[in-house]
Each structure stands twice: as structure tokens, then as C-alpha cells.
Amino acid sequence: MEEAVSLTEKLEKIKSPKLQNQRETAVVLSAIEDTLKSQNHDFTPTAYFAALLALLSQAISASRGPVNKELATSVVYLLDLVTPFVPTPILRSKFSQILTSLAPALTHQDIEAPLLRSSVGCLETLLVAQDTGAWALPQTQIGPRRAVAGLLVLAVDHRPKVRKRSHDALIKVLKNPPPSPSLDHPAADMCAETALHNLNDLVQLSGKKHKARAYANEEHHPSLMHTLQLVNSIAAASGGWPTKKMDSLCECLFHISKSSNEYLTMAVFEIFEIMFAGMADETTSSKLPRLMEVISDLRPSQNDSQLLPPWIAIISRGYDVSAQLHPEETFQKLPELFHLFSGFLTSMSHNIRISASECLISFITNCIPTTAITEPSVFDEKILEKLGKAVIDLLSVTYQTAWMEVFNVIFALFDVLKWRATPLLDEVFRTIGELRGNESFNGKKAADIVLGKAIEAVGPETVLRVLPLNLLKPKAGQPGRAWLLPILREHVINTNLMHFRLEFVSLSETVYEKVVDNGTAEKTIEVKIYETLVSQIWALLPGYCTLPLDVTEAFDQTFAELLANLLYKQIDLRADVCKALQLLVDTNKEILSIEGAEENLLWQRRITKSIARTNLEHLASFAGNILAVLFNVYSQTLPQFRGYILQCINAYLSITPEKELLETFTRVTGMLEVALAESIAQKQADKQKQKQSENKMPPTSHTLMDLIITLSIYLPRSSFPSLFPLAALILLQSSDPQLQKKAYKLLPRLATSATGILALQDRNAELQQLLLTSASSASAPSRRDRLAAIAVITSYLPSTSLHFIPSILSEVVISAKEVNEKARTAAFDLLVLMGKKMAEGGSIAQSQIPHMPVDAPNAEATLEEFFTMVSAGLAGSTPHMISASITALSRILYEFRTELPDQVLEDLVSTMAIFLESNNREIVRSVLGFVKIAVISLPESIVRPRLEALVPNLMSWSHEHKARFRVKVKNIVERMIRRFGVEAVERYCPEADKKLIHNIRKSKERSKRKREANGDNMEGENDDKQKYRKGRFESEFDEAIYGSGSDAEDSAQGADLSDSDNESGTRQRRGGKTYIVEDEDEPLDLLDRKALGNISSTKPVRFKSGPANGKARTKAKTDLDGKLVFEGDDDDAMMLDFDTSGNPKNARGGDEPGDGTLEGGINAYVDAIRGRDAVQRGRGGRLKFSNRREKADDMDIDEDGEAPRDVSKAKSNSGSKRAGSAGRGGGVVKGARNGKDQRQSFSGGRTGGGRISKNVHIITAIKFNRSQNSYTYSTSTATTSHSTPNIAEAHLVACNQRTTSTMTGPKVVPDDKNPMQLHDGETCEEPWDMSPEEAEVFLSHCQEMRERIPKPP
């Protein structure tokens, strides 16, 4: 009946076609049902089958193939659908008829893929139904074998869907053989033979080499790949491969694996993988020995680098399967296999050596059974001994080229054998240790890894017996091995703790005595080395305390006292000692926490649960004294270094007996009460004087409170009557906010233990009253922790005490506007928790709510009632309260929007539309967040009718620029347009504000065009943005309220940030990446406090490396004042850059201002005082300053880090025009200080708009006097000439550089041989303006150039 229903469902889908090509099938089905109905037949599978057979003979002709392609396709499709539901006897009797009818469709050349796939489906069902007798018919007769032959032809068809359908049919047929004693299907041999024949033919064709056409071999690759896929399918279906055909298949596959086509090689490996996987079953495992024998016989040449690696990989996989089926037999063969494949490590081919080492690692990992390690027999020990000798041989000179690969094999062997590796492999790590000690050995890193694994396996005691440290008194021929200490620190585990006491404690004492002997004298290098050795020795202790084998013997009173003294006296060793003590407890607790009765000694490292329990009991006997020491040390340690001590205290509190816990708790509480009394007695003025500093110990009360919080989860319930009153005493005091903050942490801490949860449930009413009473004394720093405590009480609130929620609700709502982000998040989470608690139902005793009448009736706890409570804040007297209520409503609306009735949602949206008309920005800012949530998440049927009220009120705030209102409104409008359409929004938008909507639409279209133009590049960027945005917000609510939700909204993303994030959010969106600036010669020390200076938010520029001598190629850049300029702009007009020889660099190949050349620097100076932006003298002799900027100055920098636009063509050449007949003084200098353009006069003052009168000093003539060997210049304000080489030389440079330019200045004709000089007696008569201040600055500029200008002859 179920099958009939299933067929009916399939046919019903056909009767209502959705696609055009399905309508013909629906018509055929309708005609068949009409015929059956007219003949009074039921709609059974057999009736459908008979009707379809009758139509099949009409649709497909035996001679011409399909008569009507549409009809044939529909009939065969329906036949494929009906055949699985037809009884098997009918299918067997009609097999010949159906095959004869389908044969023309299967063999016709122009047949379409849909008809072929349906025909294959029919054959699949028919073949599965055939019995053994039918499969016995030869292929020459019409029978199942002929049908399979047709499927094999279609299985290599060029059409992928046809191939896939044929493969599926063959797999199903071969996986469902008729009942017979044979493992293989009767047609498996035939399928294998056909596929193998095709494969051999294609391999021969591919192997033919044509000199004229080198690529001819590749033309058969598609067919070869199709045939390999067929072989893969047959192997997967027949449990590996028919046994008789294995030899020829393996040989053929190995030939194919030689191909340079990686896809063919991968297909070959996949076939072998399928074969091995099929033989992992017990029923087909008998084929595995034969397959392994065949593969072994096909061993390639010793140096065949193409064929040998895949052969080794296949052998490795085969023995992996063999080890799963026959572990003991495979283990016995392991020494022989190891010897065989280790020979390949001597090959000169790196690929062969890698493959051989990986094969050996596979043998070690898969072929050594667990019982050979945990409970070895005498025979197992002999095999392991042979294996150890074989590995020792690998370290001989014969295998020297493969030592790196050998190290990997040894690593795997240590990892598998663990403690059984000694004494088998003692000689191995002795040899590797001696190699490691050789300075000329290059494989130190690999050797360290192997030695580390050896230490983990056999323990440090065995390794140090073979490779002693020899630190204090090294003997001749026995070098010191201090390099072993870091390796021991990283790898010591699961060993004897007594070895540390005997070996390293005495060594530490001896070394430390040498440090003490130095006294207060200056530390020498030797003393510093001894100090380092002491710290390295005690850094080994945590490893020795990780699952030690002898806890009860090694950890005694003497050792505990030694550790206590270290904790008191050696501050530098506290971290290692505390970590070791903690690991002693934690590792044994992990063993006890393992579930299940069966124990795995190999995984548990020989520590059973009973041993772990005994170890913990032994440690518990020391817990009281250890805790006393840790408490004292904790009180003497600065807060920033207490973390590891507190973790150690936690570990020992978890195993301390109850009696000692109570005694400890009583002592600590007594001390805390005394400390609190002293704190209360202390005057507030004294507290103000004692300001906390980073290196000052906190008050005793703070330390004791930390210890009580740590103790709380381990205390029995009998101690809680004294615990809670102590916390209440602190909570009601507001004089110490930090102590109050710690007290609030007590409740969340108790909620982490089962005993604490019971106490919270029993004392819930008492704690509710405490939180309500302490509300007035709660300090601002404790707000977040107080909210966390309220959340704990709310979580365990009984349904009869729901009045606590409205009692405390106002405080939670107002906390939604806290400045502290964590406090806001805690308030939001608490609001959601309260809503869920109210949704669970119950009764609210309103008479117990503060400020409610005593006779107030009880109210039912519902989600709607909770929204009503929160909405009460909308009637608050202050804008801050109203804003907080709206923010709280936004959060809970987003959380419970799907659980509220539509009426509540409608009322909320209507109310917020009214608040949009408020004149208070704080209120409206919260309303905008609510509106955004409503637009995004509420049903369209609720929001759309209210657009008429929302849109005009929103638009009224689009003109407000403060608090980013305009951007936020634009973001909301964009969301509205995306959801409701631009017409709906524009309909209610005021006419004056429609330009905003038009701007949004144009921005969208522009962004779309840009994406289409950029194509794939933009797609990649969008993917990156999506990846980035996934991690931007911590919750869905944050993404909804702050996220823009569109790639096109980059311009408006400022609205996506809260007020506290406005400043940093923009920078994070643009970048977000951090770079480390590291010196090439020395790596960055991240532990150094100065390392923060090497962390950059911008990608550092990689400078070219210097010459071989290590000197820098360039000097620091300087401006014309000679001052250093760091990170200046490339177009800085006042910057000079010189190479190592002192000559100015001309990176741009010209003399433009600011190009880094000497001439360009002078030109920049002249351009500054004579350019279009220079100071001009107006009417009355007053100076005027131009506000115009050169186009070149406005360099556009792409925020995404793209290269700046080329502005070199826009450089000012304003010196080409004379700015009046008289010279003009002053100018504008574009500097690079603090990354900002500074406009500065030559006299040093600001020139922004002030009036400056200058005494102009005009140079009227420059003359060279050969007798005095100097230049002389005359001025308009002096009657005598002034002689100086500096100004004249510098002026000459300007003259000669500008002889062919239009820059103002004296015009001279340079000498061809000496272009930097004037001839004797030549005079520059043309005036050049320069004030005294400018002349002074100009002289200072020229001082740097003096050595680079030729002296007068």
C-alpha cells in the first residue's frame, strides 16, 4: 500500500507540470488514465506498466528508432517511474520485450540525453530483478548480459549526465547479485573485462609518440579519464575487483600513473583506494592477499622517480588495510617490510626518499598493535628488537643524504612505542645527541624535535643517563649540553618526580650558591649565566608534575617545604612553582573525569583511575599548608601578577577536605571583618591621599575578598549563613567602589557550582531584598557586576516571586544608557532574560512592588505585561529616562518580535511615531534606533500603513547635522526603500525633502554601474567585505541597530555606530589591520615594553637593502632649514635628500621644486616667495595673502590605500610671470610637520590674514672680484657694498639654473666651461627683492649647500 501511495504521489506531481517540457508527459499520463478508466481498470502499477508497453512499441520503431521523440521520451520516462513498483515475475517475463523495444533508442546515434537516462533507469530495474538462470545466458542472446554491454558503452559517453546515470545503474546492479555461493556478481567479470579492454586500448593509443605532434598523447585523456571512472565504479560495486582480473588491472594502472597528467594519477590512486576500502569488509577480505601479491610483483625499478612513489604509496595503503583485518600477521611482517622500504632511502631522488619515509611512518603507525606496547609477549619483544636495530642502521653514513627523512621515521617510532622505546632505541638518541652537539651539524632543529619526542617517550632520566648535561665540571671529551634544558622544558611529561629532586634540585642549589657568592658586586657574565641556569632548571618542574608516576613517594613534607620556601623567597620562580603545583592536581583530575569503565593505559600514560584517586588523596593531605602559603604569597603580590597564584589556589581548594575548608573560611572572614572595620574607621580624606598606583599593594580587604570569592564555590552549605551577611555588609557601603564591585561578583561565582545554585534558590527572596536595598548605594564602577548579580537572581527566580522584575526594572532600563559598553550589554542581556522569565508565566504580586498600594491586585505574568512595564518609562520626567526606555524597548522588540501579537506591535510603532516629533535630540536618537529595528524586522503589514506618519517625521530630522542625525535618517530611508519600494516612501515624503530620495536612488545606480564596470574585482572585494562584516558585531541586534546592510551605504556607515564608537569606528572600517615593523638585523622582542612602538596600523614600506658592508645607502631627509623631516610627503617643496656621497638625489630626473635636488630646493624657495600664492603688496603698501590653492596642492589620497593621483603636471610654475615691477617679499612654505600643511612667513610668524609691514632690502647688483676672490653685492638700503661668499655663491646657483627659465632673478650668461661661475667684472644689475629676515633665512639655507657649490677661481 505504501508503494502505491508513493507511486500516486509521483504521478500527481506530473499531472501539474511547472515546466514546458513536462506538459507532454502530463498529456500522455492523462491519456493512459482515461484509457484505463474507460476499460474499468484500476490505477495499479501493473495496469500502468501494460499500457506503457503498448505505447512503447508505437513510439519506438525497431528499424528507424524513435518515431516520435516527444512521445518516446514521455513514455520511457513514465516507464522508468512505474517499473520499480511492478512485481518481479512480470519484469522477468517482459525483459526480452522491453529490451527489444529500448534497443533502438539505446543504439541510435542522434538520441537525446533525457530519453537515454530514462532508458538506463528502466534497464537498471529490469536487471536487478533477474535471477541466476537469466544471467547464465550468453551475451549473444537477448538477455541481461547484452543489456549490461549496452550500459558499459553508455558509461563512457561524452555526455556527463548520461555517464553518471549509467554508472549509478551498474553500481546498483553489481551490488545486488542474484542468490549464489560466489562473492562476485555474475556480470562482474564481464564488466571488469570490458572496462579493462577499453583501458588497455586507450593506454596503447596514448603511449604512441608522434614527433611532429608532441601534444598528440593528450587527445585521449578525456576518454581515458571516463574509462578510469568506469573502473572506479565497478571496483566500488564489486567489493574491490574480480580476483581473476587483478593482475592485468594493476599493471595497467601503474602504467597510467606514470602520466604527467595529475588528474589521471589521482584517478588511479582513487581506484586503488576504492579497491582497498572494498576489501576492508570481512566478506571480501579474502581478495586482499592476492591484490598485495600482484602489487608487490609489479615493483618498479629502484630509481624510477615517476612510478616508484605511487607504488610505495599504494603498498602503504594496502598494509594499512591488512593491519585492520589481520593485525598479528601484519606485525610479524613489519621488520621485513621495514628493511625492504628503508633501502629506498638511499635513492638520489628526493621524491623517492620522501615516499619511502612516509611509507615507513605509515607502517609504524598502523602496523604496531596496542597490545605490543601495553602487554607485549616474548614474540612481540623480539619483533620490536629487530625494528630497533633496523632504525639504528638508518643513522649510518649510508643514509646520510636522507637523515632528515630518517629523523621523521624515528620521531614516529618514539611516538608509537612510548616507554617501550627504551632500551631498544637508546643508541638512537645517543647518536642524534652527539650529532646535535657537533657545531658543524646543520640539522639541529630536526634533531631537537626527535630528542624532544624521545624525552616524552622514555623520560628525561633515561635520556640524561645517555646524554648527561655536564654543566658544572665537564670532562675532556664530554662537552656540556646546556642546549638540552630548553628541550627538556618543552617535552618532560609523565615521568618520575623523584628524578627532579635527585638530579636538578641539587644542581640548582650548587649553581645558586655561585650566584650568592657574588654578593652585591656587579654581576658578571658568568653570574648572569648561573642565574639563567637556575631559572631554566626550575622551569622543568611543571613538566615533571604533569602526570608523574611517583607522586606518593616523591611529594613529601621535605619537598613541600622546599617549594614553600621558593614561593616566599624566589619571586622569579613563583610562576613555575605555582604552575607545577596546579598541574599535580589538574592532570590527575583529568584521568578521573574520563567516562566509561574501560581504561586505555596508552592514552592515560599508565595512570589508572585508582592511581589518580590515590594521588589526589595524598595531595589533599598537604592542601591546608599549601593553601596557607599561597594565601600569604597572594597577599604579597601585586594585582597584575596574581593570576597564576589564584589558579593554583583554585586547584587545591577543589581537593581540600571539608573540615579544613571551613577552618580556612573562618580565618579569612575574620580577617576581612577586621579589615572592614579598619577601613570604615579610616577617614575619607585619608583615602583620597592614598591614591592607588600601579606598583602599590591594594588594601587588605580587597585581597581577602578575592580569596572569599575563590573559596565560595567549594564551601559546604553550612557556611553560607555567614557568607551572605558579609557580602551584604559590603554592598551597603559606597565608600569603597572596588570592594563593592568584588562583592557583587560573589553571586555569579556561586552560580558556577551545584552547591551554589542550591543556595541561590533557597535564599532567593533574601537576595532579592538585598539587591533592592543596595540599589541606592551602588557605585558606578560596580554597575556591570551588579547587573550580572541581578541576572543570576532572575535566572533562579520562582514563579511566585516575579514581583522582583518590576521592582528592579527601572534600574535595568536606565542602565541601557550606561557609558560603559559592557554595562550596556549586560543590561540588554538582562532585559531579554527578564522577558523570557515573564513569558514562562506566573503571578505578579503587585502589592509587594515598591510604591504600589497594599491592596493592588495580582497581575498575570506575560510577555505583553513585560512590554507594558518597560513602556511605563516613556512617561518619565527626564529625557534620559524616556530615551533609555525607548532603547530598552528596541532591544526586547527585536528579541520577541515573533512572539508578540500584532496589536502590541502596532501600538509600539504608533507611539514611537509620536516621539519622533519631540524636540529633544536624546529622545529622537533612541527613536531612530527603534524605527530602524521596526523597518528591518517587523512584518510589512504593520510598518507599511504607518509610513504616512513615520516618513514626514523622519525627514524633519534629515536637516539636523548634530549627532549624525542626517546620516542616520538617510540610512533608515534606504532600508525603507529596499523593503517597501521607492514609490511608497516617496509618496509620503514632503516635497522639499524628496531630493534625499533622489540622491539615494542615484547613489544606488552609481554603485551598481561601478560594480558592473569592475566585474570580478568588485566581486572579490564584496566577498572580503562580507567576511569582514560577519565578525563586526557580537549579536544580531547590534548588526540590526548599527549595521548598514548594504555595500552601497559606505558613505552613510557613520550611522551604524553608537555614540561611543563614532570616533574609532571609521578608522576601523577603513583599516583594521595591524603590522609589525621589524628590523632586518634583529627580530622584534615582543616582551619588551618598547615593542608597542613597532606596532603600526598602516602597512610599513619595505626599503631596499643596503650594500654589502651593512651601511645605509641614504641619509636622513632634511628640509632647507637643515632640519630632519620624517615621513614627509613626497611632494614636499622644502625637502632635500642626499645620497651616501653627499650629492643631491634627483629621483624624478628634473629640477622641479621639491624633487629632492639642490636646484629644485632653491627653485622651491623662489617659487614660494614669487609664486601665485606668495604674499602680495596692495594699496598703501599693505601685504595681502592669497587664499587660493594650487590644484597640485590638493592631492587626492584614496582612503583605501590606492596610489595618489599624478599631480606633477599641475605643479605651479608661477615664477614665469613677474608679479609687478617691484619685488615682493614673504611667501608660503608647505611643510611636513605633523602631516599638516603649515603656512609660514620667512620671519617665522603666521601669515594667515594679518598685516605685516617689511623693510625691503633690495639686492641691486652682484659682482665677482678676482683680486679679493669673493662676490660682492650691493643693496638699495646701503651705500656700501657687502662681501660674503655664501649668499653670492647661492645666488649664482639660482642665476645659472634659471638662465633658460622664466623665473625672476638676475639674468647672466653662464660660462660654457664653468657654468657655476661669472667672468671677472661681469655684473648682475637686475634687482631682486629680499627683506632682511628673508636674507637671514636664505643664508641659513645656503649653509648646507656650501660644500656642494664650486668655489670661485
Tab-separated table of C-alpha atoms in Angstrom, residues 206-462:
chain	number	residue	atom	x	y	z
A	206	SER	CA	48.123	7.394	-25.509
A	207	GLY	CA	51.545	5.789	-25.395
A	208	LYS	CA	52.262	6.309	-29.086
A	209	LYS	CA	54.637	9.216	-29.533
A	210	HIS	CA	54.467	11.440	-32.555
A	211	LYS	CA	57.456	13.578	-33.243
A	212	ALA	CA	55.508	16.017	-35.371
A	213	ARG	CA	52.739	16.434	-32.774
A	214	ALA	CA	54.059	16.383	-29.237
A	215	TYR	CA	50.625	17.005	-27.808
A	216	ALA	CA	49.010	14.059	-29.555
A	217	ASN	CA	49.160	11.981	-26.382
A	218	GLU	CA	46.707	14.284	-24.661
A	219	GLU	CA	43.878	13.821	-27.134
A	220	HIS	CA	42.939	10.513	-25.493
A	221	HIS	CA	42.988	11.845	-21.938
A	222	PRO	CA	39.212	12.568	-21.727
A	223	SER	CA	38.318	9.053	-22.872
A	224	LEU	CA	40.946	7.625	-20.570
A	225	MET	CA	39.503	9.558	-17.653
A	226	HIS	CA	35.986	8.333	-18.478
A	227	THR	CA	37.193	4.742	-18.564
A	228	LEU	CA	39.008	5.169	-15.244
A	229	GLN	CA	35.769	6.440	-13.754
A	230	LEU	CA	34.050	3.322	-15.046
A	231	VAL	CA	36.734	1.132	-13.463
A	232	ASN	CA	36.253	3.066	-10.239
A	233	SER	CA	32.512	2.398	-10.259
A	234	ILE	CA	32.973	-1.320	-10.976
A	235	ALA	CA	35.573	-1.611	-8.196
A	236	ALA	CA	33.282	0.168	-5.737
A	237	ALA	CA	30.329	-2.071	-6.623
A	238	SER	CA	32.076	-5.462	-6.748
A	239	GLY	CA	33.937	-5.250	-3.424
A	240	GLY	CA	37.318	-4.306	-4.827
A	241	TRP	CA	37.783	-6.031	-8.177
A	242	PRO	CA	37.132	-9.509	-9.559
A	243	THR	CA	40.018	-11.668	-8.374
A	244	LYS	CA	40.804	-13.099	-11.815
A	245	LYS	CA	41.314	-9.655	-13.351
A	246	MET	CA	43.525	-8.075	-10.662
A	247	ASP	CA	46.882	-8.721	-12.343
A	248	SER	CA	46.128	-7.012	-15.615
A	249	LEU	CA	44.291	-4.122	-13.913
A	250	CYS	CA	47.158	-3.314	-11.543
A	251	GLU	CA	49.699	-3.423	-14.351
A	252	CYS	CA	47.616	-1.114	-16.494
A	253	LEU	CA	47.000	1.317	-13.634
A	254	PHE	CA	50.701	1.547	-12.855
A	255	HIS	CA	51.404	2.445	-16.464
A	256	ILE	CA	48.810	5.202	-16.288
A	257	SER	CA	50.254	6.554	-13.041
A	258	LYS	CA	53.437	7.427	-14.965
A	259	SER	CA	51.490	10.113	-16.806
A	260	SER	CA	52.378	13.730	-16.226
A	261	ASN	CA	48.646	14.455	-16.066
A	262	GLU	CA	47.949	14.815	-12.367
A	263	TYR	CA	44.236	14.115	-12.819
A	264	LEU	CA	44.961	10.701	-14.295
A	265	THR	CA	47.329	9.915	-11.432
A	266	MET	CA	44.732	10.991	-8.902
A	267	ALA	CA	42.127	8.815	-10.607
A	268	VAL	CA	44.478	5.811	-10.388
A	269	PHE	CA	45.060	6.377	-6.673
A	270	GLU	CA	41.340	6.725	-6.136
A	271	ILE	CA	40.755	3.350	-7.809
A	272	PHE	CA	43.290	1.649	-5.555
A	273	GLU	CA	41.741	3.384	-2.561
A	274	ILE	CA	38.315	2.117	-3.582
A	275	MET	CA	39.676	-1.393	-4.022
A	276	PHE	CA	41.317	-1.427	-0.607
A	277	ALA	CA	38.269	0.084	1.045
A	278	GLY	CA	36.070	-2.579	-0.522
A	279	MET	CA	38.351	-5.303	0.821
A	280	ALA	CA	38.211	-3.994	4.397
A	281	ASP	CA	34.946	-5.897	4.762
A	282	GLU	CA	35.201	-9.412	6.176
A	283	THR	CA	33.267	-10.889	3.279
A	284	THR	CA	35.696	-9.574	0.653
A	285	SER	CA	38.909	-9.603	2.707
A	286	SER	CA	39.990	-12.850	1.076
A	287	LYS	CA	40.891	-10.843	-2.058
A	288	LEU	CA	43.448	-8.684	-0.220
A	289	PRO	CA	46.398	-11.137	-0.141
A	290	ARG	CA	46.091	-11.710	-3.859
A	291	LEU	CA	45.970	-7.971	-4.553
A	292	MET	CA	49.017	-7.298	-2.361
A	293	GLU	CA	50.885	-10.104	-4.108
A	294	VAL	CA	50.083	-8.643	-7.519
A	295	ILE	CA	51.128	-5.147	-6.490
A	296	SER	CA	54.377	-6.438	-4.969
A	297	ASP	CA	55.251	-8.269	-8.180
A	298	LEU	CA	54.843	-5.006	-10.108
A	299	ARG	CA	57.688	-3.340	-8.183
A	300	PRO	CA	59.291	-0.693	-10.435
A	301	SER	CA	62.977	-0.007	-10.856
A	302	GLN	CA	64.974	1.230	-7.863
A	303	ASN	CA	65.499	4.680	-9.413
A	304	ASP	CA	62.191	5.156	-11.247
A	305	SER	CA	61.236	8.535	-9.786
A	306	GLN	CA	57.889	8.598	-11.637
A	307	LEU	CA	56.485	5.163	-10.872
A	308	LEU	CA	58.157	4.263	-7.596
A	309	PRO	CA	56.480	6.940	-5.357
A	310	PRO	CA	52.914	5.932	-6.348
A	311	TRP	CA	53.815	2.249	-5.987
A	312	ILE	CA	55.130	2.890	-2.464
A	313	ALA	CA	52.001	4.863	-1.567
A	314	ILE	CA	49.729	2.030	-2.778
A	315	ILE	CA	51.703	-0.584	-0.843
A	316	SER	CA	51.450	1.584	2.259
A	317	ARG	CA	47.677	1.824	1.935
A	318	GLY	CA	47.396	-1.915	1.354
A	319	TYR	CA	49.218	-2.829	4.546
A	320	ASP	CA	47.114	-0.299	6.414
A	321	VAL	CA	44.022	-2.309	5.428
A	322	SER	CA	45.852	-5.553	6.171
A	323	ALA	CA	46.682	-4.336	9.693
A	324	GLN	CA	42.994	-3.687	10.311
A	325	LEU	CA	41.995	-7.187	9.196
A	326	HIS	CA	44.970	-9.255	10.381
A	327	PRO	CA	46.929	-7.190	12.949
A	328	GLU	CA	49.134	-10.012	14.292
A	329	GLU	CA	50.159	-11.323	10.885
A	330	THR	CA	50.961	-7.847	9.593
A	331	PHE	CA	53.011	-7.066	12.713
A	332	GLN	CA	55.122	-10.162	12.110
A	333	LYS	CA	55.954	-8.927	8.602
A	334	LEU	CA	56.945	-5.468	9.847
A	335	PRO	CA	60.756	-5.987	10.209
A	336	GLU	CA	60.923	-7.466	6.710
A	337	LEU	CA	58.873	-4.600	5.263
A	338	PHE	CA	60.946	-2.078	7.167
A	339	HIS	CA	64.152	-3.491	5.736
A	340	LEU	CA	62.700	-3.585	2.218
A	341	PHE	CA	61.469	0.008	2.095
A	342	SER	CA	64.348	1.553	4.039
A	343	GLY	CA	66.518	0.676	1.052
A	344	PHE	CA	64.734	3.344	-0.956
A	345	LEU	CA	66.109	5.993	1.427
A	346	THR	CA	69.484	5.707	-0.308
A	347	SER	CA	67.990	6.918	-3.585
A	348	MET	CA	69.275	10.141	-5.118
A	349	SER	CA	65.689	11.210	-5.884
A	350	HIS	CA	64.172	13.386	-3.187
A	351	ASN	CA	60.635	12.273	-4.110
A	352	ILE	CA	61.544	8.613	-3.644
A	353	ARG	CA	63.116	9.311	-0.251
A	354	ILE	CA	60.061	11.266	0.882
A	355	SER	CA	57.696	8.492	-0.283
A	356	ALA	CA	59.795	5.820	1.420
A	357	SER	CA	59.892	7.716	4.726
A	358	GLU	CA	56.135	8.306	4.642
A	359	CYS	CA	55.601	4.612	3.929
A	360	LEU	CA	57.768	3.628	6.907
A	361	ILE	CA	55.881	6.088	9.113
A	362	SER	CA	52.611	4.512	7.936
A	363	PHE	CA	53.924	1.054	8.796
A	364	ILE	CA	54.953	2.203	12.276
A	365	THR	CA	51.683	3.998	12.950
A	366	ASN	CA	49.276	1.387	11.606
A	367	CYS	CA	51.008	-1.975	11.895
A	368	ILE	CA	52.161	-1.973	15.538
A	369	PRO	CA	49.216	-3.122	17.677
A	370	THR	CA	48.479	-1.535	21.041
A	371	THR	CA	48.913	-4.835	22.866
A	372	ALA	CA	52.544	-4.972	21.725
A	373	ILE	CA	53.164	-1.857	23.881
A	374	THR	CA	50.877	-2.305	26.895
A	375	GLU	CA	51.165	-6.105	27.286
A	376	PRO	CA	53.915	-7.383	24.976
A	377	SER	CA	54.613	-11.072	24.599
A	378	VAL	CA	58.108	-12.520	24.177
A	379	PHE	CA	57.488	-12.766	20.453
A	380	ASP	CA	56.390	-9.116	20.308
A	381	GLU	CA	59.549	-8.015	22.098
A	382	LYS	CA	61.697	-9.857	19.565
A	383	ILE	CA	59.939	-8.108	16.687
A	384	LEU	CA	60.375	-4.733	18.352
A	385	GLU	CA	64.044	-5.501	18.935
A	386	LYS	CA	64.526	-6.215	15.225
A	387	LEU	CA	62.738	-2.991	14.442
A	388	GLY	CA	65.047	-1.056	16.788
A	389	LYS	CA	68.174	-2.478	15.140
A	390	ALA	CA	66.817	-1.547	11.707
A	391	VAL	CA	66.279	2.036	12.867
A	392	ILE	CA	69.779	2.267	14.334
A	393	ASP	CA	71.163	1.244	10.940
A	394	LEU	CA	69.350	4.179	9.360
A	395	LEU	CA	71.716	6.563	11.191
A	396	SER	CA	74.756	5.181	9.414
A	397	VAL	CA	76.693	7.064	6.763
A	398	THR	CA	74.907	5.068	4.056
A	399	TYR	CA	71.698	7.015	4.706
A	400	GLN	CA	73.340	10.384	5.365
A	401	THR	CA	71.558	12.096	2.468
A	402	ALA	CA	68.218	11.005	3.938
A	403	TRP	CA	68.865	11.871	7.578
A	404	MET	CA	66.059	14.458	7.647
A	405	GLU	CA	63.627	11.786	6.433
A	406	VAL	CA	65.143	9.274	8.876
A	407	PHE	CA	64.530	11.720	11.721
A	408	ASN	CA	60.838	11.778	10.791
A	409	VAL	CA	60.721	7.974	10.913
A	410	ILE	CA	62.442	7.912	14.322
A	411	PHE	CA	60.036	10.570	15.591
A	412	ALA	CA	57.077	8.389	14.605
A	413	LEU	CA	58.652	5.334	16.232
A	414	PHE	CA	59.178	7.129	19.554
A	415	ASP	CA	55.612	8.419	19.352
A	416	VAL	CA	54.208	4.897	18.937
A	417	LEU	CA	56.468	2.882	21.234
A	418	LYS	CA	56.416	5.410	24.104
A	419	TRP	CA	58.030	3.883	27.208
A	420	ARG	CA	58.809	0.660	25.321
A	421	ALA	CA	61.363	2.590	23.277
A	422	THR	CA	63.972	2.029	25.974
A	423	PRO	CA	66.380	0.252	25.780
A	424	LEU	CA	65.560	-0.522	22.135
A	425	LEU	CA	66.292	2.997	20.909
A	426	ASP	CA	68.826	4.230	23.486
A	427	GLU	CA	71.559	4.076	20.883
A	428	VAL	CA	69.385	6.132	18.531
A	429	PHE	CA	69.093	9.216	20.705
A	430	ARG	CA	72.727	8.805	21.809
A	431	THR	CA	73.788	9.112	18.174
A	432	ILE	CA	71.394	12.002	17.488
A	433	GLY	CA	72.591	13.795	20.643
A	434	GLU	CA	76.212	13.521	19.568
A	435	LEU	CA	75.281	14.845	16.134
A	436	ARG	CA	73.386	17.711	17.763
A	437	GLY	CA	76.439	18.654	19.833
A	438	ASN	CA	78.571	18.971	16.712
A	439	GLU	CA	78.821	22.627	15.708
A	440	SER	CA	79.046	21.762	12.001
A	441	PHE	CA	75.807	19.731	12.015
A	442	ASN	CA	73.084	21.516	10.021
A	443	GLY	CA	70.066	19.557	11.201
A	444	LYS	CA	69.952	20.867	14.766
A	445	LYS	CA	66.279	21.836	14.594
A	446	ALA	CA	65.190	18.386	13.359
A	447	ALA	CA	67.444	16.731	15.933
A	448	ASP	CA	65.850	18.796	18.717
A	449	ILE	CA	62.403	17.621	17.643
A	450	VAL	CA	63.447	13.958	17.730
A	451	LEU	CA	65.177	14.339	21.097
A	452	GLY	CA	62.079	16.055	22.458
A	453	LYS	CA	59.907	13.159	21.365
A	454	ALA	CA	62.439	10.753	22.927
A	455	ILE	CA	62.189	12.631	26.234
A	456	GLU	CA	58.387	12.369	26.095
A	457	ALA	CA	58.575	8.642	25.335
A	458	VAL	CA	61.286	7.255	27.645
A	459	GLY	CA	61.560	10.097	30.153
A	460	PRO	CA	64.354	12.550	30.992
A	461	GLU	CA	66.084	10.135	33.362
A	462	THR	CA	66.926	7.709	30.543
